[in-house]
């Protein structure tokens, strides 16, 4: 069974950059579309973007379009989220997930990103 682990979160100043990783600690994500979500305290989980199986196409939510970039390296069994021009409102727990074909069926534990003013 595949297990996902997010890493790379931390504290960053507004306007700065941060890169997150999502790795399959067990199993493979090679054949799956992958996505990133985030959840701020007291708010619903928010879709950020997704990337196709081979990394050819990606789609992003309007809130992060032009600032965030999703990429993947299937040989390393890893998906990445590069974040630029960070704002305090980007503060949240960031999650990686797998698209099963029907739903997002597998989630990591999340990694905290805090953007200071």
N, CA, C and O atoms as a GROMACS GRO file, in nm:
protein
  468
    1UNK      N    1   0.084  -0.119   0.000
    1UNK     CA    2   0.000   0.000   0.000
    1UNK      C    3   0.088   0.125   0.000
    1UNK      O    4   0.184   0.133   0.076
    2UNK      N    5   0.055   0.222  -0.086
    2UNK     CA    6   0.131   0.346  -0.097
    2UNK      C    7   0.107   0.433   0.027
    2UNK      O    8  -0.006   0.445   0.074
    3UNK      N    9   0.215   0.494   0.077
    3UNK     CA   10   0.207   0.592   0.184
    3UNK      C   11   0.277   0.720   0.138
    3UNK      O   12   0.386   0.713   0.082
    4UNK      N   13   0.214   0.835   0.160
    4UNK     CA   14   0.267   0.963   0.117
    4UNK      C   15   0.320   1.043   0.235
    4UNK      O   16   0.259   1.043   0.342
    5UNK      N   17   0.432   1.110   0.215
    5UNK     CA   18   0.493   1.192   0.319
    5UNK      C   19   0.533   1.327   0.260
    5UNK      O   20   0.612   1.332   0.166
    6UNK      N   21   0.478   1.436   0.315
    6UNK     CA   22   0.515   1.572   0.274
    6UNK      C   23   0.630   1.622   0.361
    6UNK      O   24   0.641   1.586   0.478
    7UNK      N   25   0.715   1.705   0.302
    7UNK     CA   26   0.825   1.764   0.375
    7UNK      C   27   0.863   1.898   0.313
    7UNK      O   28   0.821   1.929   0.202
    8UNK      N   29   0.942   1.976   0.385
    8UNK     CA   30   0.993   2.102   0.334
    8UNK      C   31   0.926   2.226   0.390
    8UNK      O   32   0.966   2.337   0.357
    9UNK      N   33   0.825   2.209   0.473
    9UNK     CA   34   0.757   2.324   0.531
    9UNK      C   35   0.845   2.396   0.631
    9UNK      O   36   0.949   2.345   0.674
   10UNK      N   37   0.801   2.515   0.669
   10UNK     CA   38   0.876   2.594   0.765
   10UNK      C   39   0.829   2.737   0.768
   10UNK      O   40   0.721   2.769   0.718
   11UNK      N   41   0.910   2.824   0.826
   11UNK     CA   42   0.880   2.966   0.839
   11UNK      C   43   0.954   3.044   0.732
   11UNK      O   44   1.075   3.025   0.713
   12UNK      N   45   0.883   3.131   0.661
   12UNK     CA   46   0.943   3.212   0.557
   12UNK      C   47   0.884   3.352   0.561
   12UNK      O   48   0.768   3.370   0.598
   13UNK      N   49   0.962   3.451   0.524
   13UNK     CA   50   0.917   3.589   0.522
   13UNK      C   51   0.833   3.615   0.397
   13UNK      O   52   0.856   3.556   0.292
   14UNK      N   53   0.736   3.705   0.410
   14UNK     CA   54   0.653   3.742   0.295
   14UNK      C   55   0.741   3.786   0.178
   14UNK      O   56   0.838   3.860   0.196
   15UNK      N   57   0.704   3.739   0.059
   15UNK     CA   58   0.783   3.767  -0.060
   15UNK      C   59   0.888   3.662  -0.089
   15UNK      O   60   0.947   3.662  -0.196
   16UNK      N   61   0.910   3.573   0.005
   16UNK     CA   62   1.010   3.470  -0.010
   16UNK      C   63   0.959   3.348  -0.083
   16UNK      O   64   0.847   3.346  -0.133
   17UNK      N   65   1.043   3.246  -0.088
   17UNK     CA   66   1.013   3.123  -0.160
   17UNK      C   67   1.034   3.002  -0.071
   17UNK      O   68   1.112   3.005   0.025
   18UNK      N   69   0.964   2.895  -0.104
   18UNK     CA   70   0.977   2.770  -0.031
   18UNK      C   71   0.937   2.656  -0.123
   18UNK      O   72   0.846   2.670  -0.204
   19UNK      N   73   1.005   2.544  -0.111
   19UNK     CA   74   0.975   2.427  -0.193
   19UNK      C   75   0.936   2.309  -0.105
   19UNK      O   76   1.003   2.280  -0.006
   20UNK      N   77   0.829   2.243  -0.142
   20UNK     CA   78   0.780   2.127  -0.070
   20UNK      C   79   0.797   2.001  -0.153
   20UNK      O   80   0.800   2.007  -0.276
   21UNK      N   81   0.810   1.889  -0.086
   21UNK     CA   82   0.821   1.760  -0.153
   21UNK      C   83   0.715   1.665  -0.100
   21UNK      O   84   0.675   1.673   0.016
   22UNK      N   85   0.671   1.576  -0.185
   22UNK     CA   86   0.578   1.471  -0.148
   22UNK      C   87   0.633   1.341  -0.204
   22UNK      O   88   0.640   1.323  -0.325
   23UNK      N   89   0.672   1.252  -0.116
   23UNK     CA   90   0.733   1.126  -0.157
   23UNK      C   91   0.648   1.008  -0.113
   23UNK      O   92   0.584   1.011  -0.008
   24UNK      N   93   0.650   0.906  -0.195
   24UNK     CA   94   0.585   0.781  -0.159
   24UNK      C   95   0.684   0.700  -0.078
   24UNK      O   96   0.781   0.645  -0.132
   25UNK      N   97   0.660   0.692   0.052
   25UNK     CA   98   0.751   0.618   0.139
   25UNK      C   99   0.742   0.468   0.114
   25UNK      O  100   0.839   0.395   0.134
   26UNK      N  101   0.625   0.424   0.071
   26UNK     CA  102   0.601   0.285   0.036
   26UNK      C  103   0.522   0.282  -0.095
   26UNK      O  104   0.424   0.356  -0.108
   27UNK      N  105   0.560   0.199  -0.188
   27UNK     CA  106   0.488   0.185  -0.312
   27UNK      C  107   0.527   0.290  -0.415
   27UNK      O  108   0.628   0.358  -0.400
   28UNK      N  109   0.446   0.302  -0.521
   28UNK     CA  110   0.476   0.389  -0.634
   28UNK      C  111   0.360   0.481  -0.667
   28UNK      O  112   0.244   0.443  -0.652
   29UNK      N  113   0.391   0.604  -0.713
   29UNK     CA  114   0.290   0.698  -0.759
   29UNK      C  115   0.302   0.722  -0.908
   29UNK      O  116   0.240   0.814  -0.961
   30UNK      N  117   0.380   0.642  -0.976
   30UNK     CA  118   0.413   0.661  -1.117
   30UNK      C  119   0.290   0.674  -1.206
   30UNK      O  120   0.290   0.754  -1.300
   31UNK      N  121   0.186   0.598  -1.180
   31UNK     CA  122   0.070   0.590  -1.269
   31UNK      C  123  -0.044   0.684  -1.231
   31UNK      O  124  -0.153   0.673  -1.287
   32UNK      N  125  -0.021   0.776  -1.139
   32UNK     CA  126  -0.130   0.856  -1.086
   32UNK      C  127  -0.110   1.006  -1.106
   32UNK      O  128   0.000   1.059  -1.092
   33UNK      N  129  -0.220   1.072  -1.139
   33UNK     CA  130  -0.226   1.217  -1.127
   33UNK      C  131  -0.216   1.253  -0.979
   33UNK      O  132  -0.280   1.191  -0.895
   34UNK      N  133  -0.134   1.354  -0.948
   34UNK     CA  134  -0.114   1.396  -0.810
   34UNK      C  135  -0.158   1.541  -0.793
   34UNK      O  136  -0.157   1.619  -0.889
   35UNK      N  137  -0.197   1.576  -0.672
   35UNK     CA  138  -0.246   1.711  -0.645
   35UNK      C  139  -0.196   1.761  -0.511
   35UNK      O  140  -0.157   1.684  -0.423
   36UNK      N  141  -0.199   1.894  -0.496
   36UNK     CA  142  -0.168   1.961  -0.370
   36UNK      C  143  -0.290   2.036  -0.321
   36UNK      O  144  -0.360   2.102  -0.399
   37UNK      N  145  -0.316   2.027  -0.192
   37UNK     CA  146  -0.418   2.103  -0.122
   37UNK      C  147  -0.354   2.173  -0.004
   37UNK      O  148  -0.241   2.144   0.033
   38UNK      N  149  -0.428   2.267   0.055
   38UNK     CA  150  -0.384   2.328   0.180
   38UNK      C  151  -0.507   2.357   0.267
   38UNK      O  152  -0.618   2.369   0.217
   39UNK      N  153  -0.483   2.368   0.396
   39UNK     CA  154  -0.590   2.401   0.489
   39UNK      C  155  -0.539   2.494   0.597
   39UNK      O  156  -0.448   2.460   0.672
   40UNK      N  157  -0.598   2.612   0.603
   40UNK     CA  158  -0.566   2.710   0.707
   40UNK      C  159  -0.659   2.688   0.825
   40UNK      O  160  -0.768   2.632   0.808
   41UNK      N  161  -0.620   2.732   0.944
   41UNK     CA  162  -0.705   2.714   1.063
   41UNK      C  163  -0.844   2.773   1.043
   41UNK      O  164  -0.858   2.888   1.000
   42UNK      N  165  -0.947   2.694   1.074
   42UNK     CA  166  -1.084   2.739   1.064
   42UNK      C  167  -1.139   2.746   0.923
   42UNK      O  168  -1.251   2.793   0.903
   43UNK      N  169  -1.064   2.700   0.824
   43UNK     CA  170  -1.109   2.707   0.686
   43UNK      C  171  -1.117   2.568   0.624
   43UNK      O  172  -1.058   2.472   0.674
   44UNK      N  173  -1.190   2.558   0.514
   44UNK     CA  174  -1.202   2.433   0.440
   44UNK      C  175  -1.072   2.404   0.365
   44UNK      O  176  -0.996   2.494   0.333
   45UNK      N  177  -1.050   2.278   0.338
   45UNK     CA  178  -0.935   2.238   0.259
   45UNK      C  179  -0.948   2.294   0.118
   45UNK      O  180  -1.053   2.281   0.056
   46UNK      N  181  -0.841   2.355   0.068
   46UNK     CA  182  -0.842   2.426  -0.059
   46UNK      C  183  -0.755   2.356  -0.162
   46UNK      O  184  -0.640   2.323  -0.135
   47UNK      N  185  -0.811   2.334  -0.280
   47UNK     CA  186  -0.736   2.277  -0.391
   47UNK      C  187  -0.638   2.379  -0.446
   47UNK      O  188  -0.674   2.494  -0.470
   48UNK      N  189  -0.513   2.339  -0.467
   48UNK     CA  190  -0.410   2.427  -0.519
   48UNK      C  191  -0.374   2.397  -0.664
   48UNK      O  192  -0.359   2.488  -0.746
   49UNK      N  193  -0.360   2.270  -0.697
   49UNK     CA  194  -0.322   2.233  -0.832
   49UNK      C  195  -0.298   2.084  -0.844
   49UNK      O  196  -0.293   2.012  -0.745
   50UNK      N  197  -0.284   2.039  -0.968
   50UNK     CA  198  -0.259   1.898  -0.994
   50UNK      C  199  -0.165   1.883  -1.112
   50UNK      O  200  -0.148   1.976  -1.192
   51UNK      N  201  -0.104   1.767  -1.122
   51UNK     CA  202  -0.011   1.739  -1.230
   51UNK      C  203  -0.040   1.600  -1.285
   51UNK      O  204  -0.069   1.507  -1.209
   52UNK      N  205  -0.033   1.585  -1.417
   52UNK     CA  206  -0.065   1.459  -1.482
   52UNK      C  207   0.043   1.355  -1.456
   52UNK      O  208   0.150   1.385  -1.402
   53UNK      N  209   0.014   1.232  -1.496
   53UNK     CA  210   0.101   1.119  -1.466
   53UNK      C  211   0.246   1.137  -1.509
   53UNK      O  212   0.338   1.101  -1.436
   54UNK      N  213   0.266   1.194  -1.627
   54UNK     CA  214   0.401   1.210  -1.680
   54UNK      C  215   0.455   1.352  -1.661
   54UNK      O  216   0.563   1.384  -1.710
   55UNK      N  217   0.381   1.435  -1.592
   55UNK     CA  218   0.424   1.572  -1.567
   55UNK      C  219   0.412   1.663  -1.687
   55UNK      O  220   0.472   1.771  -1.688
   56UNK      N  221   0.336   1.623  -1.788
   56UNK     CA  222   0.323   1.702  -1.909
   56UNK      C  223   0.231   1.821  -1.891
   56UNK      O  224   0.258   1.930  -1.941
   57UNK      N  225   0.121   1.801  -1.819
   57UNK     CA  226   0.025   1.908  -1.798
   57UNK      C  227   0.003   1.932  -1.649
   57UNK      O  228   0.014   1.840  -1.568
   58UNK      N  229  -0.028   2.055  -1.617
   58UNK     CA  230  -0.058   2.093  -1.480
   58UNK      C  231  -0.166   2.199  -1.480
   58UNK      O  232  -0.178   2.276  -1.576
   59UNK      N  233  -0.245   2.203  -1.375
   59UNK     CA  234  -0.350   2.302  -1.361
   59UNK      C  235  -0.346   2.358  -1.220
   59UNK      O  236  -0.313   2.287  -1.125
   60UNK      N  237  -0.380   2.487  -1.206
   60UNK     CA  238  -0.368   2.555  -1.079
   60UNK      C  239  -0.492   2.635  -1.044
   60UNK      O  240  -0.564   2.682  -1.132
   61UNK      N  241  -0.516   2.648  -0.915
   61UNK     CA  242  -0.621   2.737  -0.868
   61UNK      C  243  -0.580   2.882  -0.895
   61UNK      O  244  -0.461   2.914  -0.898
   62UNK      N  245  -0.680   2.968  -0.914
   62UNK     CA  246  -0.652   3.108  -0.944
   62UNK      C  247  -0.570   3.176  -0.834
   62UNK      O  248  -0.491   3.266  -0.862
   63UNK      N  249  -0.589   3.134  -0.710
   63UNK     CA  250  -0.523   3.198  -0.598
   63UNK      C  251  -0.372   3.182  -0.600
   63UNK      O  252  -0.300   3.261  -0.539
   64UNK      N  253  -0.322   3.079  -0.668
   64UNK     CA  254  -0.178   3.052  -0.669
   64UNK      C  255  -0.119   3.051  -0.809
   64UNK      O  256   0.002   3.036  -0.824
   65UNK      N  257  -0.200   3.066  -0.910
   65UNK     CA  258  -0.153   3.064  -1.048
   65UNK      C  259  -0.049   3.174  -1.071
   65UNK      O  260  -0.071   3.290  -1.036
   66UNK      N  261   0.063   3.135  -1.130
   66UNK     CA  262   0.170   3.229  -1.154
   66UNK      C  263   0.270   3.239  -1.041
   66UNK      O  264   0.379   3.294  -1.060
   67UNK      N  265   0.236   3.187  -0.924
   67UNK     CA  266   0.326   3.189  -0.809
   67UNK      C  267   0.375   3.051  -0.770
   67UNK      O  268   0.489   3.034  -0.726
   68UNK      N  269   0.288   2.951  -0.785
   68UNK     CA  270   0.321   2.814  -0.746
   68UNK      C  271   0.342   2.728  -0.870
   68UNK      O  272   0.274   2.748  -0.972
   69UNK      N  273   0.434   2.634  -0.862
   69UNK     CA  274   0.461   2.542  -0.972
   69UNK      C  275   0.471   2.400  -0.920
   69UNK      O  276   0.544   2.372  -0.825
   70UNK      N  277   0.396   2.310  -0.982
   70UNK     CA  278   0.400   2.168  -0.946
   70UNK      C  279   0.484   2.094  -1.050
   70UNK      O  280   0.470   2.116  -1.170
   71UNK      N  281   0.570   2.007  -1.002
   71UNK     CA  282   0.651   1.923  -1.090
   71UNK      C  283   0.663   1.784  -1.028
   71UNK      O  284   0.622   1.763  -0.913
   72UNK      N  285   0.718   1.691  -1.104
   72UNK     CA  286   0.734   1.557  -1.049
   72UNK      C  287   0.852   1.486  -1.112
   72UNK      O  288   0.895   1.519  -1.223
   73UNK      N  289   0.904   1.390  -1.040
   73UNK     CA  290   1.011   1.304  -1.089
   73UNK      C  291   0.972   1.162  -1.051
   73UNK      O  292   0.993   1.119  -0.938
   74UNK      N  293   0.914   1.091  -1.146
   74UNK     CA  294   0.864   0.957  -1.117
   74UNK      C  295   0.975   0.859  -1.083
   74UNK      O  296   0.952   0.761  -1.012
   75UNK      N  297   1.095   0.885  -1.133
   75UNK     CA  298   1.208   0.799  -1.098
   75UNK      C  299   1.241   0.809  -0.950
   75UNK      O  300   1.289   0.713  -0.890
   76UNK      N  301   1.215   0.926  -0.893
   76UNK     CA  302   1.238   0.947  -0.750
   76UNK      C  303   1.111   0.927  -0.668
   76UNK      O  304   1.113   0.939  -0.545
   77UNK      N  305   1.000   0.895  -0.737
   77UNK     CA  306   0.874   0.871  -0.668
   77UNK      C  307   0.831   0.993  -0.586
   77UNK      O  308   0.783   0.981  -0.473
   78UNK      N  309   0.849   1.112  -0.645
   78UNK     CA  310   0.831   1.236  -0.572
   78UNK      C  311   0.760   1.342  -0.655
   78UNK      O  312   0.784   1.354  -0.775
   79UNK      N  313   0.672   1.418  -0.590
   79UNK     CA  314   0.605   1.534  -0.648
   79UNK      C  315   0.649   1.657  -0.570
   79UNK      O  316   0.668   1.651  -0.449
   80UNK      N  317   0.665   1.770  -0.640
   80UNK     CA  318   0.714   1.892  -0.578
   80UNK      C  319   0.616   2.007  -0.591
   80UNK      O  320   0.536   2.011  -0.685
   81UNK      N  321   0.623   2.099  -0.497
   81UNK     CA  322   0.547   2.223  -0.504
   81UNK      C  323   0.644   2.337  -0.475
   81UNK      O  324   0.689   2.354  -0.362
   82UNK      N  325   0.677   2.415  -0.578
   82UNK     CA  326   0.763   2.532  -0.563
   82UNK      C  327   0.675   2.655  -0.545
   82UNK      O  328   0.589   2.682  -0.628
   83UNK      N  329   0.697   2.728  -0.437
   83UNK     CA  330   0.614   2.843  -0.402
   83UNK      C  331   0.699   2.970  -0.402
   83UNK      O  332   0.803   2.976  -0.336
   84UNK      N  333   0.655   3.070  -0.476
   84UNK     CA  334   0.724   3.197  -0.486
   84UNK      C  335   0.631   3.310  -0.446
   84UNK      O  336   0.509   3.294  -0.443
   85UNK      N  337   0.689   3.426  -0.416
   85UNK     CA  338   0.612   3.545  -0.380
   85UNK      C  339   0.509   3.513  -0.272
   85UNK      O  340   0.392   3.549  -0.285
   86UNK      N  341   0.552   3.448  -0.168
   86UNK     CA  342   0.461   3.403  -0.064
   86UNK      C  343   0.400   3.519   0.013
   86UNK      O  344   0.464   3.622   0.036
   87UNK      N  345   0.275   3.500   0.052
   87UNK     CA  346   0.198   3.599   0.125
   87UNK      C  347   0.155   3.541   0.259
   87UNK      O  348   0.146   3.419   0.273
   88UNK      N  349   0.128   3.625   0.358
   88UNK     CA  350   0.081   3.573   0.488
   88UNK      C  351  -0.042   3.484   0.475
   88UNK      O  352  -0.056   3.389   0.552
   89UNK      N  353  -0.130   3.512   0.380
   89UNK     CA  354  -0.249   3.430   0.361
   89UNK      C  355  -0.220   3.292   0.304
   89UNK      O  356  -0.310   3.208   0.296
   90UNK      N  357  -0.095   3.267   0.265
   90UNK     CA  358  -0.054   3.133   0.223
   90UNK      C  359  -0.026   3.042   0.341
   90UNK      O  360  -0.004   2.922   0.323
   91UNK      N  361  -0.026   3.096   0.461
   91UNK     CA  362  -0.001   3.017   0.581
   91UNK      C  363  -0.107   2.908   0.595
   91UNK      O  364  -0.227   2.938   0.599
   92UNK      N  365  -0.064   2.784   0.603
   92UNK     CA  366  -0.156   2.670   0.609
   92UNK      C  367  -0.075   2.542   0.624
   92UNK      O  368   0.048   2.542   0.615
   93UNK      N  369  -0.148   2.433   0.646
   93UNK     CA  370  -0.089   2.301   0.635
   93UNK      C  371  -0.109   2.254   0.492
   93UNK      O  372  -0.220   2.257   0.440
   94UNK      N  373  -0.002   2.211   0.429
   94UNK     CA  374  -0.006   2.171   0.288
   94UNK      C  375  -0.005   2.019   0.277
   94UNK      O  376   0.074   1.950   0.341
   95UNK      N  377  -0.095   1.968   0.193
   95UNK     CA  378  -0.114   1.825   0.178
   95UNK      C  379  -0.093   1.780   0.034
   95UNK      O  380  -0.126   1.851  -0.061
   96UNK      N  381  -0.039   1.662   0.019
   96UNK     CA  382  -0.024   1.594  -0.109
   96UNK      C  383  -0.127   1.482  -0.116
   96UNK      O  384  -0.157   1.419  -0.015
   97UNK      N  385  -0.181   1.456  -0.237
   97UNK     CA  386  -0.281   1.350  -0.250
   97UNK      C  387  -0.276   1.288  -0.388
   97UNK      O  388  -0.222   1.345  -0.483
   98UNK      N  389  -0.333   1.169  -0.399
   98UNK     CA  390  -0.335   1.091  -0.522
   98UNK      C  391  -0.476   1.082  -0.578
   98UNK      O  392  -0.571   1.061  -0.503
   99UNK      N  393  -0.489   1.099  -0.710
   99UNK     CA  394  -0.617   1.081  -0.777
   99UNK      C  395  -0.630   0.936  -0.820
   99UNK      O  396  -0.552   0.888  -0.902
  100UNK      N  397  -0.727   0.867  -0.766
  100UNK     CA  398  -0.745   0.724  -0.792
  100UNK      C  399  -0.810   0.695  -0.927
  100UNK      O  400  -0.804   0.582  -0.976
  101UNK      N  401  -0.871   0.798  -0.987
  101UNK     CA  402  -0.954   0.782  -1.105
  101UNK      C  403  -1.097   0.819  -1.073
  101UNK      O  404  -1.174   0.857  -1.162
  102UNK      N  405  -1.134   0.807  -0.946
  102UNK     CA  406  -1.267   0.841  -0.896
  102UNK      C  407  -1.265   0.952  -0.792
  102UNK      O  408  -1.356   1.035  -0.786
  103UNK      N  409  -1.161   0.953  -0.710
  103UNK     CA  410  -1.149   1.054  -0.606
  103UNK      C  411  -1.004   1.063  -0.558
  103UNK      O  412  -0.918   0.986  -0.600
  104UNK      N  413  -0.980   1.159  -0.469
  104UNK     CA  414  -0.849   1.169  -0.403
  104UNK      C  415  -0.852   1.074  -0.285
  104UNK      O  416  -0.911   1.105  -0.181
  105UNK      N  417  -0.790   0.961  -0.300
  105UNK     CA  418  -0.808   0.851  -0.205
  105UNK      C  419  -0.695   0.831  -0.106
  105UNK      O  420  -0.707   0.750  -0.014
  106UNK      N  421  -0.586   0.903  -0.123
  106UNK     CA  422  -0.469   0.882  -0.038
  106UNK      C  423  -0.405   1.016  -0.007
  106UNK      O  424  -0.378   1.094  -0.098
  107UNK      N  425  -0.381   1.042   0.121
  107UNK     CA  426  -0.328   1.171   0.166
  107UNK      C  427  -0.207   1.153   0.256
  107UNK      O  428  -0.194   1.053   0.326
  108UNK      N  429  -0.118   1.252   0.252
  108UNK     CA  430  -0.008   1.255   0.345
  108UNK      C  431  -0.050   1.320   0.476
  108UNK      O  432  -0.167   1.357   0.492
  109UNK      N  433   0.044   1.332   0.568
  109UNK     CA  434   0.014   1.389   0.700
  109UNK      C  435   0.013   1.542   0.700
  109UNK      O  436  -0.036   1.603   0.795
  110UNK      N  437   0.066   1.603   0.595
  110UNK     CA  438   0.072   1.748   0.584
  110UNK      C  439   0.200   1.807   0.638
  110UNK      O  440   0.265   1.747   0.724
  111UNK      N  441   0.237   1.924   0.586
  111UNK     CA  442   0.353   1.996   0.636
  111UNK      C  443   0.316   2.144   0.652
  111UNK      O  444   0.252   2.202   0.564
  112UNK      N  445   0.356   2.203   0.764
  112UNK     CA  446   0.316   2.339   0.798
  112UNK      C  447   0.402   2.441   0.725
  112UNK      O  448   0.524   2.433   0.725
  113UNK      N  449   0.335   2.538   0.662
  113UNK     CA  450   0.401   2.653   0.601
  113UNK      C  451   0.350   2.779   0.669
  113UNK      O  452   0.229   2.804   0.673
  114UNK      N  453   0.441   2.858   0.724
  114UNK     CA  454   0.404   2.982   0.791
  114UNK      C  455   0.477   3.098   0.725
  114UNK      O  456   0.600   3.099   0.716
  115UNK      N  457   0.400   3.197   0.679
  115UNK     CA  458   0.456   3.313   0.611
  115UNK      C  459   0.438   3.435   0.701
  115UNK      O  460   0.325   3.473   0.731
  116UNK      N  461   0.547   3.495   0.743
  116UNK     CA  462   0.542   3.610   0.831
  116UNK      C  463   0.532   3.739   0.752
  116UNK      O  464   0.576   3.747   0.637
  117UNK      N  465   0.474   3.842   0.815
  117UNK     CA  466   0.458   3.972   0.751
  117UNK      C  467   0.589   4.048   0.748
  117UNK      O  468   0.594   4.160   0.697
   0.00000   0.00000   0.00000
